[in-house]
GROMACS .gro file of C-alpha atoms in nm:
model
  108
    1UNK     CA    1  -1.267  -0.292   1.690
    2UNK     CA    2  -1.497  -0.252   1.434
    3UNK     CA    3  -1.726  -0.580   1.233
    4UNK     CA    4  -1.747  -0.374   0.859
    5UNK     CA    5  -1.553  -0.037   0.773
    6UNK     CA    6  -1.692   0.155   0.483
    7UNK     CA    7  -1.469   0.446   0.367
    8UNK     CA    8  -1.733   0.734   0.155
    9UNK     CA    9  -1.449   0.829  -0.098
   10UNK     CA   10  -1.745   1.052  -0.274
   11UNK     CA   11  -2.051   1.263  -0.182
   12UNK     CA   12  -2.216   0.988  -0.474
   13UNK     CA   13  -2.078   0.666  -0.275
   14UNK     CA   14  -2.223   0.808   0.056
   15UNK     CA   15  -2.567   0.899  -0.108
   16UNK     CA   16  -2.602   0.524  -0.282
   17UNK     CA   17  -2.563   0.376   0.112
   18UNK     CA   18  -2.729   0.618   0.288
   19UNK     CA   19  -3.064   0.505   0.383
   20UNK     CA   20  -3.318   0.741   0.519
   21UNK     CA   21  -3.610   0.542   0.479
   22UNK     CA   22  -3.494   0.327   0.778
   23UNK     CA   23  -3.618   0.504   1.127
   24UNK     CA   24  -3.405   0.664   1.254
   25UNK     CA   25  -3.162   0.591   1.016
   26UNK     CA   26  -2.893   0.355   0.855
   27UNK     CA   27  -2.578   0.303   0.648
   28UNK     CA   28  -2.547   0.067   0.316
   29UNK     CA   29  -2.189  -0.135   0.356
   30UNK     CA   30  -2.051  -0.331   0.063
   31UNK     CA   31  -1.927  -0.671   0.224
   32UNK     CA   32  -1.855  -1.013   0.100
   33UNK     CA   33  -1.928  -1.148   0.443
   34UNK     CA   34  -2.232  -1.308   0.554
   35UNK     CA   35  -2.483  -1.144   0.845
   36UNK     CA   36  -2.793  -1.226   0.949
   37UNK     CA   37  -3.076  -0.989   1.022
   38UNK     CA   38  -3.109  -0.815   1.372
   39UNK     CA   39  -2.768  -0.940   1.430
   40UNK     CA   40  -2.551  -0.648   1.636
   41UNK     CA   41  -2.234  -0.493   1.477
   42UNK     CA   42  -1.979  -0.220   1.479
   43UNK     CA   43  -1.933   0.039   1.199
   44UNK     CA   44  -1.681   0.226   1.147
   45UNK     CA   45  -1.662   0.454   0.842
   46UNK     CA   46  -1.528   0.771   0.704
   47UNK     CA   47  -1.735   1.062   0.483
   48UNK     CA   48  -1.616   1.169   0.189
   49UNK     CA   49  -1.345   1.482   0.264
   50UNK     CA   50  -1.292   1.384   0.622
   51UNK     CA   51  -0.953   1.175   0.780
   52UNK     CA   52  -1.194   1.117   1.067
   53UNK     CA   53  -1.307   0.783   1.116
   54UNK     CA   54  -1.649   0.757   1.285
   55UNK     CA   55  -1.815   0.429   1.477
   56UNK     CA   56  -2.191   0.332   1.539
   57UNK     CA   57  -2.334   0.012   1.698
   58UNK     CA   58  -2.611  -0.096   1.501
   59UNK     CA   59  -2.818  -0.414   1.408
   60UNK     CA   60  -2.904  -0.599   1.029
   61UNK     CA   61  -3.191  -0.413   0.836
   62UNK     CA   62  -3.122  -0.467   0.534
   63UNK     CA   63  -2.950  -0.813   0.359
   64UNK     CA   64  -2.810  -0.770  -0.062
   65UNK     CA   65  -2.730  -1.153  -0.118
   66UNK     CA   66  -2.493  -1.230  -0.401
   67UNK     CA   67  -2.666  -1.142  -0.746
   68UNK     CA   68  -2.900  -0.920  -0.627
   69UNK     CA   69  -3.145  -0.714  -0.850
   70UNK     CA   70  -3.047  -0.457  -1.080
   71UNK     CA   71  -2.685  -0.492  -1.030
   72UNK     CA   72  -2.683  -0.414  -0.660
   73UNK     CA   73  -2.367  -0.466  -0.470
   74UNK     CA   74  -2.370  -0.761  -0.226
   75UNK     CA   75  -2.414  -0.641   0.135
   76UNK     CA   76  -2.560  -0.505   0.412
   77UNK     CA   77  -2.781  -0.254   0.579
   78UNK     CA   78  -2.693  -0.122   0.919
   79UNK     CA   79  -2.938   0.040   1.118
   80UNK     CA   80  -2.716   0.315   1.347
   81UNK     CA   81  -2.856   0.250   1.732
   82UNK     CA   82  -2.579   0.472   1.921
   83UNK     CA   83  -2.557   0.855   1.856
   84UNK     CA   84  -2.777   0.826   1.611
   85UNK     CA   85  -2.844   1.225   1.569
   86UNK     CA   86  -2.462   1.303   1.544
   87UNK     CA   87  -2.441   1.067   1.238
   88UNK     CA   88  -2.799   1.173   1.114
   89UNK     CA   89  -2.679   1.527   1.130
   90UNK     CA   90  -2.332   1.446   0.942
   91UNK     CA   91  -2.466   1.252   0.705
   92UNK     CA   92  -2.699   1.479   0.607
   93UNK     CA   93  -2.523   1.771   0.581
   94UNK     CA   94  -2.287   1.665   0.309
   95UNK     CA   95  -2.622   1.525   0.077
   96UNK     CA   96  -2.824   1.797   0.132
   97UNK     CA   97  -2.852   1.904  -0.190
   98UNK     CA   98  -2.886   1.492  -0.316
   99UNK     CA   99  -3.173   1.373  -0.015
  100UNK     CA  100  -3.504   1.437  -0.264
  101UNK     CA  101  -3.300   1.293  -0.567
  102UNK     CA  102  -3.428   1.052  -0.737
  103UNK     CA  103  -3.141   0.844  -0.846
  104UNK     CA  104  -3.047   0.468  -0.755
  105UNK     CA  105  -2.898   0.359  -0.491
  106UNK     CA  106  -2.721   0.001  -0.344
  107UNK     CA  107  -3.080  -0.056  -0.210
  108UNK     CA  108  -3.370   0.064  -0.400
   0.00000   0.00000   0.00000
């Protein structure tokens, strides 16, 4: 069973939690519940399009508290630690044309 489940209704709401600048890579989730960082979790989420639901382990990268800058949502930063390329790949694929953009997202 998974800790946080993020459903992508829109190629926009993957793009603002994507995070490429973590190596190798990790997901944005919008939660009300408190993590801490390095702490190990379950995703499970859904791209935008897709009845598929998908699941990563991963650990705490990233922590939005409550009132965070700029209007960012409260949440957290996953960093994806098991089949990282098939989720890389996915992810990807569906912002190609939105990877070099330069708009905001739920972390910078």
């Amino acid at each position: 069973m998974a800790d946080l489940l993020a459903n992508f209704e829109s190629v926009e709401q993957l793009y603002r939690a994507y995070m490429p600048f973590i190596s190798p890579v990790a997901m944005f989730v919008s939660t009300n519940d408190s993590y801490q960082m390095e702490q190990k979790l379950t995703v499970a989420y859904r791209l935008p399009g897709s009845a598929t639901t998908y699941e990563f382990e991963g650990s705490v990268c990233w922590i939005n508290p409550l009132g965070s800058q700029g209007g960012r949502p409260q949440g957290v930063g996953i960093k994806v630690e098991s089949d990282i390329e098939l989720h890389k790949s996915q992810i990807e694929n569906l912002l190609a044309a939105k990877l070099n953009s330069g708009e905001l997202t739920s972390t910078i």
